[in-house]
Short mmCIF file of C-alpha atoms in Angstrom, two decimals:
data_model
loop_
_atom_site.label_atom_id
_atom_site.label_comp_id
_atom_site.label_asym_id
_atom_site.label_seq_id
_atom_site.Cartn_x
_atom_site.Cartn_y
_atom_site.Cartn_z
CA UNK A 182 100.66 31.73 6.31
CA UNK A 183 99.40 31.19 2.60
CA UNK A 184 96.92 33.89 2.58
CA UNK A 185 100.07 36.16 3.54
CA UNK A 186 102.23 34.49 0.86
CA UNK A 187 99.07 35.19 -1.91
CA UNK A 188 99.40 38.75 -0.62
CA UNK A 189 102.99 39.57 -1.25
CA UNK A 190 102.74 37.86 -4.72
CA UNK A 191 99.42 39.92 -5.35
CA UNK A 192 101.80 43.03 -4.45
CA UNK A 193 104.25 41.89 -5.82
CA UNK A 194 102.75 41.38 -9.88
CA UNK A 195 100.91 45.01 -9.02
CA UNK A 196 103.82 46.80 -8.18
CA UNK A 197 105.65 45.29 -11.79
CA UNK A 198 102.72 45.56 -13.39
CA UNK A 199 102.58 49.82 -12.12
CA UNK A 200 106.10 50.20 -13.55
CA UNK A 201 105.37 48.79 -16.76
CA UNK A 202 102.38 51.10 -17.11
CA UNK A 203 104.17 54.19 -15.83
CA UNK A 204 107.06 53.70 -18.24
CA UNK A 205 105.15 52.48 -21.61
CA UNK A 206 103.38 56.28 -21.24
CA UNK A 207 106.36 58.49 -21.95
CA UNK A 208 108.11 55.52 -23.90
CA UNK A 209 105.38 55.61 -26.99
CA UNK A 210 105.34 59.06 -26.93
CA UNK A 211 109.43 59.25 -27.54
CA UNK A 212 109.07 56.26 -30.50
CA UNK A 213 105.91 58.02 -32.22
CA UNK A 214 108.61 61.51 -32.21
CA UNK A 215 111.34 58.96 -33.25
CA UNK A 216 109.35 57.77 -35.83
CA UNK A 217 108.11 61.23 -37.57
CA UNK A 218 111.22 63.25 -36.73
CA UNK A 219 113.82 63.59 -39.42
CA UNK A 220 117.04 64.60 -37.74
CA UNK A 221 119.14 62.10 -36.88
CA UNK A 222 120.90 63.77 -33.98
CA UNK A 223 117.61 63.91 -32.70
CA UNK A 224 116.27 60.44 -32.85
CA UNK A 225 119.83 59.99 -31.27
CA UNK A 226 118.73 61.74 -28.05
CA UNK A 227 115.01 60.48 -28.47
CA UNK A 228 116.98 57.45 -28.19
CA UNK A 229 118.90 57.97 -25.37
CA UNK A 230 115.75 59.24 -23.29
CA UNK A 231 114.23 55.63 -23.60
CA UNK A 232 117.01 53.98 -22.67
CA UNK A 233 117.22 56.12 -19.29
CA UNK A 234 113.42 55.20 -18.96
CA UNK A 235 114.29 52.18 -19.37
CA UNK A 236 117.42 51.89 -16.64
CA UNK A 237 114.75 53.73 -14.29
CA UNK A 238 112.30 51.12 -14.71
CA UNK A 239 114.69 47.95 -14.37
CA UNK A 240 115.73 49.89 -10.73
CA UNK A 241 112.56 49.99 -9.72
CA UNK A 242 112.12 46.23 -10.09
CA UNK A 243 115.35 45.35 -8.91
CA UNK A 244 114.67 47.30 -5.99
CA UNK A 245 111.68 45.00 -5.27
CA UNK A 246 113.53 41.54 -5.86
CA UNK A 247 116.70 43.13 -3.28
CA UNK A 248 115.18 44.69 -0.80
CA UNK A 249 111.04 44.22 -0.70
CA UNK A 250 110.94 40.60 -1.53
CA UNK A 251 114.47 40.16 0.18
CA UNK A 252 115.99 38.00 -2.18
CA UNK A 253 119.85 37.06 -1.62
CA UNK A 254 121.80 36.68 -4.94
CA UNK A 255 124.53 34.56 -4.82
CA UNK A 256 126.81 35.88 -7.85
CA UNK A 257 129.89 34.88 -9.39
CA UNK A 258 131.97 36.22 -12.69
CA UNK A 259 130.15 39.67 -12.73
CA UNK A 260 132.85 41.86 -13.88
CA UNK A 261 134.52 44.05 -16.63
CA UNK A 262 131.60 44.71 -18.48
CA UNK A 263 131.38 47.61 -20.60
CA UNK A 264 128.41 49.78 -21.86
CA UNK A 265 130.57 50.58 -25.05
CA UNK A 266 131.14 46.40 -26.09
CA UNK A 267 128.64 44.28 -28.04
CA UNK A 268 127.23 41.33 -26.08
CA UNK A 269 125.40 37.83 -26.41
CA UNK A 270 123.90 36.25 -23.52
CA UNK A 271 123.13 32.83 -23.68
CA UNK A 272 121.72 31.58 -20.55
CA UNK A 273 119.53 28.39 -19.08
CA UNK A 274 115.75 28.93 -18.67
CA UNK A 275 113.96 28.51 -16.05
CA UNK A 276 110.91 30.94 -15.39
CA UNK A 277 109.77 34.70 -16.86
CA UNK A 278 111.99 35.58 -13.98
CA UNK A 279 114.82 34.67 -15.83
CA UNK A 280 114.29 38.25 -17.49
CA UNK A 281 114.24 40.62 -14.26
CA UNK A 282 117.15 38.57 -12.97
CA UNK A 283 119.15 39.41 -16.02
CA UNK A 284 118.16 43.13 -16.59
CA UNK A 285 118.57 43.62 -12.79
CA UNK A 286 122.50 41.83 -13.08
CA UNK A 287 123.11 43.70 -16.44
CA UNK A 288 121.95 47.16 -16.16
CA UNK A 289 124.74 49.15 -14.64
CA UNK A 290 127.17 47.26 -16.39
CA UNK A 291 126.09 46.21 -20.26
CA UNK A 292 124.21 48.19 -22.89
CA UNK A 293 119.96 47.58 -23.11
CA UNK A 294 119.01 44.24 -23.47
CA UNK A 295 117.26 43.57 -26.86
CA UNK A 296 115.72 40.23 -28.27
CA UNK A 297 115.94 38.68 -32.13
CA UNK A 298 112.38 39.42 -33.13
CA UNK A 299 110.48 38.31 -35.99
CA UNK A 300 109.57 40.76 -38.66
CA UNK A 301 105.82 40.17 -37.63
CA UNK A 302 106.15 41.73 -34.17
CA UNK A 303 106.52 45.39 -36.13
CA UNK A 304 103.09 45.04 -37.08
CA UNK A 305 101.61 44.35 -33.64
CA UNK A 306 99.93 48.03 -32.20
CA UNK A 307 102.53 49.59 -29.65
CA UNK A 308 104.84 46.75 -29.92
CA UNK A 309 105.88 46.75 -33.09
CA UNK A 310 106.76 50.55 -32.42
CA UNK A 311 108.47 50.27 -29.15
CA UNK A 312 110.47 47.05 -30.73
CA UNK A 313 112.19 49.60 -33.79
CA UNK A 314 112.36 52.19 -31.53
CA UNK A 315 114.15 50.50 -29.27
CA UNK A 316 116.21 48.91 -32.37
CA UNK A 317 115.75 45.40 -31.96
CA UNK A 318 116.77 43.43 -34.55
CA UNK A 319 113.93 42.06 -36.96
CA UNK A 320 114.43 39.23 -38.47
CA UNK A 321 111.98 36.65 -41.03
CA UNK A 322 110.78 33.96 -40.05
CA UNK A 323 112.22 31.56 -42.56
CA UNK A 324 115.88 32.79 -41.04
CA UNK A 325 115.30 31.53 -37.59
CA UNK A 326 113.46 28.17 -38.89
CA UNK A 327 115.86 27.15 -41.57
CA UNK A 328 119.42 28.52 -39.87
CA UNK A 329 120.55 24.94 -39.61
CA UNK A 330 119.62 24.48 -43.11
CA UNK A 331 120.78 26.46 -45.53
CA UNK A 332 124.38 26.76 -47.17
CA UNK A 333 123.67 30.37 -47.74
CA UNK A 334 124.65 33.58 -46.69
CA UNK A 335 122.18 33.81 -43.68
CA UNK A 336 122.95 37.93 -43.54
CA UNK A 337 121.05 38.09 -47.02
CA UNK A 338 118.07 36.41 -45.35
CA UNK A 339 117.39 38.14 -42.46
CA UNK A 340 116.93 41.57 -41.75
CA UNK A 341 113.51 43.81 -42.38
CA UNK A 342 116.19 46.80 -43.73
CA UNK A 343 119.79 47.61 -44.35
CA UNK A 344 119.73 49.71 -41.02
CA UNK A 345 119.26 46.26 -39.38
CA UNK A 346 121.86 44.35 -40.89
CA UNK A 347 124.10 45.11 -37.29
CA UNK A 348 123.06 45.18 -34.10
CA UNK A 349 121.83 49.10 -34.76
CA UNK A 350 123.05 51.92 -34.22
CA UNK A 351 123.72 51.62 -30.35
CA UNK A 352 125.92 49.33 -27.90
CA UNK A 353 123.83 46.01 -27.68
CA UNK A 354 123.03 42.89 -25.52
CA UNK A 355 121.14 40.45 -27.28
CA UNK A 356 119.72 37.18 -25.34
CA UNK A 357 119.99 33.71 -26.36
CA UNK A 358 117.86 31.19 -24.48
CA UNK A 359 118.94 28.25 -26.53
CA UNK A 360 116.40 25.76 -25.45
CA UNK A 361 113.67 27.33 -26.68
CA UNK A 362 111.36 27.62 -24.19
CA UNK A 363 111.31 27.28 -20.15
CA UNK A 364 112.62 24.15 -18.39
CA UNK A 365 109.98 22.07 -16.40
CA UNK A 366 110.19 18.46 -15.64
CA UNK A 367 107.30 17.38 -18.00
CA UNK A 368 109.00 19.07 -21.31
CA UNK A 369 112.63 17.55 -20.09
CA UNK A 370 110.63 14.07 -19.97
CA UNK A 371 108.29 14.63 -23.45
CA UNK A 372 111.89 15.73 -25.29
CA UNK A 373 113.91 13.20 -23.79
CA UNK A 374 116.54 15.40 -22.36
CA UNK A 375 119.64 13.70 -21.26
CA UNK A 376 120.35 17.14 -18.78
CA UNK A 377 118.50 16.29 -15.28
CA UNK A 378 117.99 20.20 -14.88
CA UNK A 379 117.61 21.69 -19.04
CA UNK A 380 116.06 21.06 -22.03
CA UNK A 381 118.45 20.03 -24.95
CA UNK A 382 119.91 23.01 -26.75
CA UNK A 383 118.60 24.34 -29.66
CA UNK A 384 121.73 25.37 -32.34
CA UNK A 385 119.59 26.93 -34.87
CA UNK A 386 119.06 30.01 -33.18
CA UNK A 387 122.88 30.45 -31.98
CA UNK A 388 124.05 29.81 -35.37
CA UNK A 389 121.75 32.29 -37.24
CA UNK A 390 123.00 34.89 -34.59
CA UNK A 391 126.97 34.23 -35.03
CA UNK A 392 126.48 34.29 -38.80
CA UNK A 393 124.60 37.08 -38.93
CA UNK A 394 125.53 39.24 -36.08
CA UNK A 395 129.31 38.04 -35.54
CA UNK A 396 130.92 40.67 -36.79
CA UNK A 397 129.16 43.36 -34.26
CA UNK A 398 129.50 40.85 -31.23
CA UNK A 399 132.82 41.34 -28.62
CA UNK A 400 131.58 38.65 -26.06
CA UNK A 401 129.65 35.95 -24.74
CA UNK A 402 127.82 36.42 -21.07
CA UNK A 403 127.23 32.49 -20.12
CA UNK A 404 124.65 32.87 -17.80
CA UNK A 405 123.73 29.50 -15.35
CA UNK A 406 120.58 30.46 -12.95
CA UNK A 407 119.57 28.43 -10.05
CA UNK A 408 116.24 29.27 -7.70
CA UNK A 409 115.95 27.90 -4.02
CA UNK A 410 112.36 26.78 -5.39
CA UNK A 411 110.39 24.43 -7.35
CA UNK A 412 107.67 25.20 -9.83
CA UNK A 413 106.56 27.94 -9.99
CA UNK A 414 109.36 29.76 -10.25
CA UNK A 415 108.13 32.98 -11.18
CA UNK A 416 104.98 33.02 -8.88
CA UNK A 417 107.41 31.93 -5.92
CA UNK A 418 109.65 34.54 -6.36
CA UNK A 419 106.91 36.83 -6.90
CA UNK A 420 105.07 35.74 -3.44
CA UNK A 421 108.88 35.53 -0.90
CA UNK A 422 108.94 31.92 -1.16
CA UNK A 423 112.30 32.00 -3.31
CA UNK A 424 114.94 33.49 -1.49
CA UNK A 425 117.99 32.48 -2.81
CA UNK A 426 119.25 32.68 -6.55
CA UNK A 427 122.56 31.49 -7.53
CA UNK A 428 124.23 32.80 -10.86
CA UNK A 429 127.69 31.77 -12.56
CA UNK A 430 128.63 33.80 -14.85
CA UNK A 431 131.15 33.21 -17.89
CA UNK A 432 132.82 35.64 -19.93
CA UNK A 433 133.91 34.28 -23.57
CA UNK A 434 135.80 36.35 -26.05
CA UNK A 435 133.90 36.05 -29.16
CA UNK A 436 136.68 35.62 -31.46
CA UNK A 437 138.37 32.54 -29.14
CA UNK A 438 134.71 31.03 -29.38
CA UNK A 439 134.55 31.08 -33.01
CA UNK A 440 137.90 29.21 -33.35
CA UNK A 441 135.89 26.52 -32.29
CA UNK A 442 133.63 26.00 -35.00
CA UNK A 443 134.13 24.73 -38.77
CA UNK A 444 133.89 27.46 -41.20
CA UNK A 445 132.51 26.55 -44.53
CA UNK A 446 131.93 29.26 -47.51
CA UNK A 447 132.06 32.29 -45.11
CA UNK A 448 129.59 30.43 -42.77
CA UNK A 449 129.63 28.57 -39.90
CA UNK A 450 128.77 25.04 -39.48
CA UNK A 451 125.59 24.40 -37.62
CA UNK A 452 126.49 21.19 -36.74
CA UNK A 453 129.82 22.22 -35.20
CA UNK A 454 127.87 24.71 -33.37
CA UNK A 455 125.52 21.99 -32.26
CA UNK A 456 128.46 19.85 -30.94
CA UNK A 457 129.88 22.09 -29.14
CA UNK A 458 126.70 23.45 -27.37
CA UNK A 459 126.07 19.88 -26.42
CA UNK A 460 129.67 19.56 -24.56
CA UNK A 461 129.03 23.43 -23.25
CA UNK A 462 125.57 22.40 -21.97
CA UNK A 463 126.88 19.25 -20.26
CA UNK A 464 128.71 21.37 -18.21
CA UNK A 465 125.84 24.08 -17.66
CA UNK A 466 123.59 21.36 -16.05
CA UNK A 467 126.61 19.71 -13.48
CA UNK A 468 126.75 23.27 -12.42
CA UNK A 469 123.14 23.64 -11.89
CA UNK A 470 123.22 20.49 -9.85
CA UNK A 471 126.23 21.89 -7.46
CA UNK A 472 123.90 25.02 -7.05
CA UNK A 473 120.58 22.60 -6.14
CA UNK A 474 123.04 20.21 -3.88
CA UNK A 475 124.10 23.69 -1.99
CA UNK A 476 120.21 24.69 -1.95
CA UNK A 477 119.56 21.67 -0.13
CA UNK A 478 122.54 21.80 2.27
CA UNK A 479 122.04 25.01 3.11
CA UNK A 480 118.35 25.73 3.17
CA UNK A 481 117.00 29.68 3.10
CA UNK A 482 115.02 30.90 6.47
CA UNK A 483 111.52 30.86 4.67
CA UNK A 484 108.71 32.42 6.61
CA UNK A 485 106.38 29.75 7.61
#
């Protein structure tokens, strides 16, 4: 039944692939008026228009992964959110799918979920415009690269403008994937990972966020995501071959999180950041294995 499975997938990426086109119509439309219109109070409800366009469009795909593709999510720790609180996600990484998992969990319960961009992005055609009209954070390239680095004031490195300095003007979940890139068996082995089931975690990027965002930011979402699949991921899920994805969840008060970490000169410590996501990551990956071990145990009915 391969030719079936090929099928599915091939509906699958069109159907996505439909909803990204439908939605990036009305979506440059609303940043081109946010861009040339004045008013605040109405880039405020230009503003509010794209996000709805964009909760319409993460439906649509969650409605696919539920109910088309049948996929069974296993989740635990999913609670208490709020639309009104800041949040950073930092979370394992697997596959693209990693991103319609999270959008899918997050949508009725968190504000939009933005990434850390670098400043070059805003010159890309259409990108660059959706990116500040969706209020991503911009940030230069020598930030990101150097946060480990340098004893000073990372906030006076970072942003394009002062309107960027926060998280904008908007409720905000910004994502963290901390390794760096996705997690396959031949980067684990060329890095020399000492997690079975992640890549080793990359502080730089965690510490340039809590220096420069910390302030704004009222928790941390922990995410740990495990698929009833082997590579790859994405085109698995896509195709019905994945039909099981566990997620634990962890909710961390930012302020008991930064009590962890040495403070030096109004800035944290990148190496007490990096110690601690070693310990934190330790426990990410015996987690992943419990979720592999139940995978295993308790196989998914896969069509044949």
């Amino acid at each position: 039944m391969s030719i079936f499975r090929h099928l599915v997938g091939v509906f699958a990426l069109t159907y996505i692939s439909i909803n990204l086109t439908l939605g990036l119509i009305p979506l440059l439309i609303l940043a081109l008026l946010k861009l040339v219109i004045p008013l605040q109070f109405v880039k405020d409800r230009i503003y509010q228009l794209m996000l709805g366009i964009y909760a319409f469009a993460v439906h649509v795909d969650s409605f696919l992964l539920k109910h088309l593709l049948g996929i069974t999510f296993d989740i635990e720790g999913l609670q208490n959110l709020d639309k009104r609180s800041n949040y950073l996600v930092i979370s394992n990484h697997r596959s693209w799918a990693d991103i319609l998992i999270l959008q899918s969990l997050l949508i009725d319960g968190a504000p939009i979920i933005k990434f850390i961009v670098k400043q070059e992005v805003i010159f890309i055609p259409l990108v660059g415009l959706i990116c500040w009209a969706y209020e991503y954070p911009f940030v230069k390239r020598s930030s990101l690269k150097d946060a480990g680095k340098s004893g000073k004031r990372l906030r006076d490195l970072s942003t394009i403008n002062q309107s960027l300095e926060n998280l904008g003007n908007q409720p905000t979940t910004i994502i963290n994937f901390v390794e760096g890139t996705r997690f396959n068996l031949l980067k684990s082995k060329k890095t020399e990972s000492p997690f079975p089931h992640l890549l080793k975690p990359r502080a730089g990027g965690l510490t340039y966020i809590l220096n420069t965002f910390g302030q704004d930011i009222d928790y941390v979402l922990d995410f740990t995501i495990a698929y009833d699949t082997e590579e790859p991921v994405f085109w698995n899920l896509m195709s019905g071959k994945c039909k099981r994805i566990k997620i634990e969840i962890k909710q961390i008060a930012l302020k008991d999180l930064m009590q962890k970490f040495e403070i030096n000169d109004n800035v944290i410590d990148y190496t007490s950041v990096s110690n601690w996501l070693k310990r934190f990551w330790q426990e990410k990956n015996d987690k992943l294995t419990i979720a592999y071990d139940d995978f295993r145990q308790q196989p998914a009915k896969h069509a044949s």
